[in-house]
Amino acid sequence: MSYFFQLVVSGIVVGSIYALSALGFVLIYKSSRVLNIAHGQIIAVGAFITYALTVWANIPIFISLVFSMGITFFLAMSVERVFLRRLIGEPIISVIMVTIGLMSILDGLVYLTPFGSENFSFPEFLPTTPIGFGGVSISWTQMVGVIITIIMIAAFSWFFKKSTVGISMRAVSDDQLASMSIGISVPKVFGLAWAMAGLSAAAAGSIIGNITGLNFETLHAFGIVVFPVVILGGLDSILGAVVAGIIMGLIQQFASGYLDGNWGLNGTGGVAPYIILLVILLFKPHGLFGIHEIERV
Amino acid sequence: MKKNRKIFLTMLFSAVFLVALSAPAFAGNVYKMGLSLAITGPTSDAGNPYAKGVEDYFRLVNETKILGDDTIECTIRDDQYNNDVTKRNYEDFMSQGIVFYLNYSTGSTMALKKDFEEEKMPVIPASFHAGNLIDSNYIFLPIASYSAQAIGLAEYIVKNNKKGVPKVALFIHPSAFGRGPVEDVQKAVAAGLKMEIIEVVEHGKDLDNTAMLKRLMSKGVQYVISQTVQSPVATMLQDAGRLGLVATSFGEPGKITFVGCHYTGGNDLTALAGASAENFYWTTSYIVTNEPSAGATAQLALAKRYGRDDKAANSHNYANGMMVAQVATEVVRRAKAKGKPVTKETLYQELLAMNGNNSFSPGTTVGPVTYSATDKAGVDTLQLYVAKGGVFKSIGKPFIPEYTSKIK
């Protein structure tokens, strides 16, 4: 039974980190209907900034994380201002193509630094003895990762539900023209959405980097790995990202734990989430919590 | 006056013309070579120090006149691990008239195999995939193949397992690079290597390997042989450490002993996994710089001479790049010593003759480089290392796996 519970706990841990990684996609899509293909690169950049501040500038890791989130906040905001602001009103495909170009630019910039071709790991700052209960174990790094994820998702949920700016962002997401007519600055909302996505990416990158080590290819691949989570959750729902993240994490662990190595199966942990994604999308094409828009003509 | 001026100008132009003609003779011959590899992009953590090793050694050859007045001009190009770019680079090198080619990845080596055959171009890749040698006459592996490495690890497991038939899982990269040794290890088992392969796990981009590790434990797996790159191994070791599964001594009962081939270990693994890399067993044909040897001294001196940082200087992939440049230089030197012209044909002949008394000891490897028409894997000898205190240390003496010849 402890085997089952270990898979459940690991699934929830992995799923939470997926949810945090997916959050950046959701925040941008929610406000601007743009899918940021370069999100994985921003995740990696966030992790590298945290590392640089921690190891090279000798700043305690939690303070580095806060600084890193601040830096990626302004970095992502600048990216939106420089590259995407002028594309407001242009076809969505053009905007997506720009984010693909942005991905290449960020790749190139990272390759100019040691992070592009070297491996690093964060210094140990938490106890190495795992937390164990009833035959189930979880590392301190994972536990802290889950706590940070919960805090961030709760903060973003509160922000969108209660704060004036958050409500403005939801209004823009719902209807840009109507929002403008009541005085909301749509460009500013877009900038803020990107900035918040940058902030969440730094948190996600730093947590992943603490678990896997800092390897650029591994880190930026998470932009693709979490894609099924984003689609399954419904693209514009924070709750959807959380639920889909945990579903995907659990499916991966159960598939790997119960299917792989049996009946000639192998690698189902990587494939099963996509199969489940397809099945769910057959019945719910907008994802679990996606808004089903009805157009009247 | 006018006549004198005419004579003076004629003499001057004649002198300039003669100097211009004789200049190439004074400068010596230039032998062109090419290297296409991932300096950036996937696997660049290996490719980057590899490129530095190649570049630095050829600079040393030219500056210290190892080939006399002759020089090697090796163009190094980044292909970002993209086979199409590698092919383009290779074609460009061919048009420049290279006499020797250094390649990198398994995929591109396999993809360009026919081109190498058609062009009769001697090639040393950074990929040790045994499949590179099938239907190929011109590809030469620098060291023992991944298959030989995995079989060597399997043999070590069988010899040192404390009780019964060892139960083993293979943890591999989902590509030709990773899958390469699986069939050969299975053949070795079929040929009498007393080991049970419980499972072959192809990893993905996993954030957590708990399920896989728990599953392997439930099946009684005692050893995991990894044939992949460092990053997935680092994640696996961290999870195994958290779950308390890592054997602290080889074959410790009730735990898993983790072992791996060339690209799974070294200082890149310790950089990624930190303390979790402790007790990871690793095999390669290269020396490590934390153990004194003439090769280690030469490697560190080379890196220092060209201002490389400690990370590159101590990388086994820097040694890897340095070693292939050493082999390329040696065949040029031998061809010249015999009075042959330095062409791809003569260099190929010199590679084939590199055996017996003519084997080559670069110092950066744990055994000599030997090639022949039937043996295109350079260094047959392997060394087992274990991570202790953040560095890899030798265990026992270099060895040659027995079953690699038995399964041929």
PDB file of C-alpha atoms in Angstrom, chain A residues 5 11-12 15 22 32 72-73 87 97 109 114 121 125 135 145 155 164 200-201 203 208 215 242 255 263 267 283 289:
ATOM      1  CA  PHE A   5       0.779   6.177  -1.572  1.00  0.00           C
ATOM      2  CA  GLY A  11       2.426  12.482  -8.539  1.00  0.00           C
ATOM      3  CA  ILE A  12       1.113  15.423  -6.535  1.00  0.00           C
ATOM      4  CA  GLY A  15       1.951  17.826 -10.715  1.00  0.00           C
ATOM      5  CA  ALA A  22       2.099  26.013 -16.738  1.00  0.00           C
ATOM      6  CA  SER A  32      -3.945  38.354 -24.488  1.00  0.00           C
ATOM      7  CA  THR A  72      12.248  38.141 -14.700  1.00  0.00           C
ATOM      8  CA  PHE A  73       9.157  40.237 -13.915  1.00  0.00           C
ATOM      9  CA  LEU A  87       1.615  43.447 -32.636  1.00  0.00           C
ATOM     10  CA  MET A  97       5.639  33.393 -34.677  1.00  0.00           C
ATOM     11  CA  LEU A 109      21.721  34.774 -25.513  1.00  0.00           C
ATOM     12  CA  PRO A 114      28.397  29.527 -19.282  1.00  0.00           C
ATOM     13  CA  SER A 121      23.697  22.589  -9.233  1.00  0.00           C
ATOM     14  CA  PHE A 125      20.426  24.611   1.697  1.00  0.00           C
ATOM     15  CA  GLY A 135       6.738   4.328   4.142  1.00  0.00           C
ATOM     16  CA  GLY A 145       8.742  23.375  -4.135  1.00  0.00           C
ATOM     17  CA  ALA A 155      -1.646  34.571  -4.535  1.00  0.00           C
ATOM     18  CA  THR A 164      -8.684  45.838  -9.077  1.00  0.00           C
ATOM     19  CA  SER A 200       6.094  32.582 -12.030  1.00  0.00           C
ATOM     20  CA  ALA A 201       8.646  31.204 -14.532  1.00  0.00           C
ATOM     21  CA  ALA A 203       9.907  30.383  -9.338  1.00  0.00           C
ATOM     22  CA  ILE A 208      13.046  22.503 -11.165  1.00  0.00           C
ATOM     23  CA  ASN A 215      21.093  22.095 -17.480  1.00  0.00           C
ATOM     24  CA  VAL A 242      -3.477  23.114 -11.008  1.00  0.00           C
ATOM     25  CA  ALA A 255       1.733   4.567 -15.618  1.00  0.00           C
ATOM     26  CA  TRP A 263       3.306  -6.737 -20.683  1.00  0.00           C
ATOM     27  CA  GLY A 267       7.982   4.582 -21.350  1.00  0.00           C
ATOM     28  CA  PHE A 283     -15.342  15.113 -24.718  1.00  0.00           C
ATOM     29  CA  PHE A 289     -11.840  24.445 -17.141  1.00  0.00           C
TER      30      PHE A 289
END
